[in-house]
Amino acid sequence: MSDLKAEIIKSVKNPFFLFPLAFLIILSVLNACSNISDYYFFKNEVITDEVMDYNPGTSIMTVYNMWLGTRQNNRFADIFFVFALLFPVVVYSWSYRWTLIKDKKQSRYGIKKNFNKLIAIFISSGAVSTIPIIINFAVVSLFIPLRKPDSAYDIYFGVFSSNIMGECYYSCPLLYTLIYISVCFILCGAIGCMTHSLSVIIDNWILSGIIPIAFLLIFRFNCSAKSLFTSDISPISLMSSAPVAFENLKCLIIEFAIAIVIVCLSLWRIKTKKEAI
Amino acid sequence: MKRIIIISLTMILMTIYGIRLYSVNSKKDYPITLSFDRDEEVYIENDFFNSCSEDMDGYSVKIKDTELFTVDEFKDKYGVTDEELFSLYDHIFIVKATFGNHGNKSGEQGGIDLGEYIIQNSSFMNIVERDAYSILNGGNPLRFSLKNNSYYDIMIPFGINERFIDIDSLCKGKTKLIISLYPHKKEITL
C-alpha cells in the first residue's frame, strides 16, 4: 500500500503532470469565461424584467448546455479536447523520460511494482483530463443556473430522445454529467496505462507516446468517417461532448479493451523476462 | 497547523461556493409549469409560445380522447394511397380536442396555432404531423380563430417512431400536450 501511495505521489508531484494540468485548467477557465459572457450577452439582450411580451427562452440557458462537456463550438473547447488526450500520454511518456534521467533503473520493475505504477498512471492520467472539466463545471455553475433541461427545447441542448441516456439527461442531468466525467476519466486513464505498457513492450519512450496517438487518430477516423480536412483534429473527438461520447460508447469500450490487452501483454512480458532471468 | 489552515480554507471556499450557487439558482425568471388533467377545460389566458401577439387569451382547450393507430391502420381508415407518406413513422397518435373561445374578440388577429403544439414525454417531444392533420381535418389550416362563444372539435395527429419512444410509455398517462410555454408552461396529461 505504501508503494502504491509513493507511486501516486511520484506521478502527481511531477512537472509533466503539473504543467499540463495547469495548461488545461487555464483553457477550461477561458472556455467557462467565454460561455458565461455568451450567457450574459443573451440575458442582457433578450431578457427584460419589465415587459413579458415574448418568451425570453430562459429555459434554454442552463449549466447543462453551457459547460465544456456540451461543447459550445468554442475555440478553447476545441483546443482543450486536443490536449486532454495528448496530456495523459505526456504524463506517462515524458515523466518516464524524467524518471529515467533521475534513475537509470526505473524501467525494470517487477509485476507488483509495475501494477502499482499502472494504478498511479491511471489515476494521474485520468485526473489531468477530468480535474479541468470539473473546474469548468464548477465555475460555470457560479454564474449560470443549474436548471433542469426541458425537452420542449431539445434542439438547444443537442440531446434527443433517441440518444443513449437521453432520458437520464432530462430526468437527472447531474447524474448524466457525472457519468460523462467518469467515462472521460476512465478513457484518459486507460490511454495513460496503454502508453506505459507500450513502453514496456517496445522499450522506447518516444514510440510509446506516438503509437497511442496515431492509433487513436486512425481509429477515430474510421469510427466517425470524418473528412481528413475537418478542423476537428482531436484524437478524442468522440469524447468531445457528452452526447457525442455516449453515442460512440461502443468505440470507447473497444478502445478501453485494447488498452487492457496491451496492459496484459506488458505484464506478461515482464513476467517472462523475470522468469528468463 | 498546516492541515487546520487547509481544512479551514476549504470550508470557507465551499461555503462561499454554496452561497453563490444558492443566489444564482434562487432567481425566478423562468416559466412556471402548470399541469392539468384530461377532460379538464384549460384556459390559455395570457400565456403563449413565442410572443403575446399570438393572442390566445379567452381560448380554452379540452382533451376528449386519444387514439393510437399503426401507420397501415391509419392509411386504411382514412383512405391514404400514397405509400411514401408517413414512412418515417410506426404509429400515428391522435389527440381529440375541443377548442373554445370565451371572450377573445381579436378575430383573425388572435387564435390558435397548432403548428406550435408539442407532445412531450420526458426526453421525447414531437410537433404536429402536418400531412396527417390535413387528412383528418379536411385541409383546414393549422392556425385558426373562433367566433366568440363557439367551440371547435379537432383531431391533432403526431407521428410516432418507436425508435424515439416506447409505445407503452406513450399510452400510459405520462405523455403531455403542451398548450403554452410562457409565462406559464401549461401541460395537459393525455
Coordinates of N, CA, C and O in Angstrom, one line a residue, chain A residues 43 52-56 58-59 138 141-147 150-154 161-162 166-167 170, chain B residues 17 20-21 24-25 27 29-31 48-52 118 120 122-125 163-164 181-183 185:
Chain A
K43 N -28.7 37.2 -21.9 CA -29.6 37.7 -20.9 C -29.9 39.2 -21.0 O -31.0 39.7 -20.9
M52 N -43.2 41.4 -20.2 CA -43.1 40.0 -20.5 C -44.0 39.7 -21.7 O -45.0 39.0 -21.7
D53 N -43.6 40.3 -22.9 CA -44.5 40.2 -24.1 C -43.9 39.1 -25.1 O -44.5 39.0 -26.1
Y54 N -42.9 38.5 -24.7 CA -42.4 37.4 -25.5 C -41.7 36.4 -24.7 O -41.3 36.7 -23.5
N55 N -41.5 35.2 -25.2 CA -40.8 34.1 -24.4 C -39.3 34.4 -24.4 O -38.7 34.3 -25.5
P56 N -38.7 34.7 -23.3 CA -37.3 35.1 -23.3 C -36.4 33.8 -23.4 O -35.2 33.9 -23.6
T58 N -35.7 31.6 -21.3 CA -34.8 31.3 -20.2 C -34.5 29.9 -19.9 O -33.5 29.5 -19.4
S59 N -35.5 29.0 -20.4 CA -35.4 27.6 -20.2 C -34.2 27.0 -21.0 O -33.8 25.9 -20.6
A138 N -17.8 23.7 -12.3 CA -17.9 24.5 -11.0 C -18.0 26.0 -11.3 O -18.8 26.7 -10.8
S141 N -21.2 27.0 -13.1 CA -22.4 26.9 -12.2 C -22.4 28.1 -11.3 O -23.5 28.3 -10.6
L142 N -21.3 28.9 -11.1 CA -21.3 30.1 -10.3 C -22.1 31.2 -10.9 O -22.5 32.2 -10.3
F143 N -22.3 31.1 -12.2 CA -23.0 32.2 -12.9 C -24.2 31.9 -13.7 O -25.1 32.7 -14.0
I144 N -24.3 30.6 -14.1 CA -25.5 30.2 -14.9 C -26.3 29.2 -14.0 O -25.7 28.3 -13.4
P145 N -27.6 29.3 -14.0 CA -28.4 28.4 -13.2 C -28.4 26.9 -13.5 O -28.2 26.6 -14.7
L146 N -28.5 26.1 -12.5 CA -28.5 24.6 -12.7 C -29.9 24.2 -13.0 O -30.5 23.4 -12.3
R147 N -30.4 24.8 -14.1 CA -31.8 24.5 -14.4 C -31.9 23.2 -15.2 O -31.1 22.8 -16.0
D150 N -35.3 21.1 -20.5 CA -36.7 20.7 -20.8 C -36.7 20.3 -22.3 O -36.3 21.0 -23.2
S151 N -37.2 19.1 -22.5 CA -37.1 18.5 -23.9 C -38.0 19.3 -24.9 O -37.8 19.1 -26.1
A152 N -38.9 20.2 -24.4 CA -39.6 21.0 -25.3 C -38.7 21.9 -26.1 O -39.0 22.4 -27.2
Y153 N -37.4 22.1 -25.6 CA -36.4 23.0 -26.2 C -35.2 22.1 -26.6 O -34.1 22.6 -26.6
D154 N -35.4 20.8 -27.0 CA -34.3 19.9 -27.1 C -33.2 20.3 -28.1 O -32.1 20.0 -28.0
S161 N -34.4 12.4 -27.8 CA -34.9 11.2 -27.1 C -34.2 9.9 -27.7 O -34.2 8.9 -27.0
S162 N -33.7 10.0 -28.9 CA -33.1 8.8 -29.5 C -31.7 8.6 -29.0 O -31.1 7.5 -29.1
G166 N -30.4 9.8 -23.1 CA -31.2 11.0 -23.3 C -32.2 11.2 -22.2 O -32.4 12.3 -21.6
E167 N -32.8 10.0 -21.8 CA -33.8 10.0 -20.7 C -33.1 10.6 -19.4 O -33.7 11.4 -18.7
Y170 N -32.6 14.4 -19.2 CA -33.7 15.2 -18.9 C -34.3 15.0 -17.5 O -34.9 15.8 -17.0
Chain B
Y17 N -19.0 29.1 -2.1 CA -19.5 28.5 -3.3 C -21.0 28.2 -3.2 O -21.8 28.4 -4.1
R20 N -23.1 31.3 -3.3 CA -23.2 31.8 -4.7 C -24.2 30.9 -5.5 O -25.0 31.4 -6.3
L21 N -24.0 29.6 -5.3 CA -24.9 28.7 -6.1 C -26.4 28.9 -5.7 O -27.2 29.0 -6.6
V24 N -27.6 32.2 -7.4 CA -27.8 32.1 -8.8 C -29.0 31.3 -9.1 O -29.8 31.7 -10.1
N25 N -29.3 30.3 -8.3 CA -30.4 29.4 -8.6 C -31.7 29.9 -8.0 O -32.8 29.2 -8.2
K27 N -33.1 32.9 -8.4 CA -33.9 33.8 -9.3 C -35.0 33.1 -10.0 O -34.7 32.1 -10.7
D29 N -36.9 33.7 -12.8 CA -37.2 34.3 -14.1 C -37.6 33.3 -15.2 O -37.6 33.6 -16.3
Y30 N -37.9 32.1 -14.7 CA -38.2 31.1 -15.7 C -39.7 30.6 -15.6 O -40.3 30.9 -14.6
P31 N -40.2 30.0 -16.6 CA -41.6 29.7 -16.6 C -42.1 28.7 -15.5 O -41.3 27.9 -15.1
F48 N -48.4 32.1 -23.8 CA -48.1 32.0 -25.3 C -46.9 31.1 -25.5 O -46.3 30.6 -24.5
F49 N -46.6 30.8 -26.7 CA -45.4 30.0 -27.1 C -44.2 30.9 -27.3 O -43.2 30.8 -26.6
N50 N -44.4 31.9 -28.2 CA -43.2 32.7 -28.5 C -43.4 34.2 -28.2 O -42.5 34.8 -27.6
S51 N -44.6 34.7 -28.5 CA -44.9 36.1 -28.1 C -46.3 36.3 -27.9 O -47.2 35.6 -28.3
C52 N -46.6 37.4 -27.1 CA -48.0 37.7 -26.8 C -48.9 38.1 -28.0 O -50.1 38.2 -27.9
I118 N -47.0 20.9 -29.0 CA -46.0 19.8 -28.7 C -46.6 18.7 -27.9 O -47.3 19.0 -26.9
Q120 N -45.1 15.9 -25.3 CA -43.8 15.7 -24.6 C -44.0 14.5 -23.6 O -45.0 14.4 -22.9
S122 N -41.1 13.1 -21.0 CA -39.7 13.0 -20.5 C -38.7 13.6 -21.6 O -38.8 14.7 -22.0
S123 N -37.9 12.7 -22.2 CA -36.9 13.2 -23.2 C -37.5 13.3 -24.6 O -36.9 13.9 -25.5
F124 N -38.7 12.7 -24.8 CA -39.4 12.7 -26.1 C -40.2 14.0 -26.3 O -41.0 14.4 -25.4
M125 N -40.1 14.5 -27.5 CA -41.1 15.6 -27.9 C -41.3 15.5 -29.4 O -40.5 15.0 -30.1
R163 N -38.4 4.2 -32.4 CA -37.0 4.3 -32.0 C -36.9 5.4 -31.0 O -35.9 5.4 -30.2
F164 N -37.8 6.4 -31.0 CA -37.7 7.5 -30.1 C -38.5 7.4 -28.8 O -38.2 8.0 -27.8
L181 N -46.0 28.0 -23.5 CA -44.7 27.8 -22.9 C -44.3 28.9 -21.9 O -43.4 28.7 -21.0
Y182 N -45.0 30.1 -22.1 CA -44.5 31.2 -21.2 C -45.7 32.2 -21.0 O -46.5 32.4 -21.9
P183 N -45.8 32.9 -19.9 CA -45.0 32.8 -18.6 C -45.3 31.5 -17.9 O -44.6 31.2 -17.0
K185 N -45.9 27.4 -18.4 CA -45.9 26.3 -19.3 C -47.1 25.4 -18.9 O -47.1 24.8 -17.8

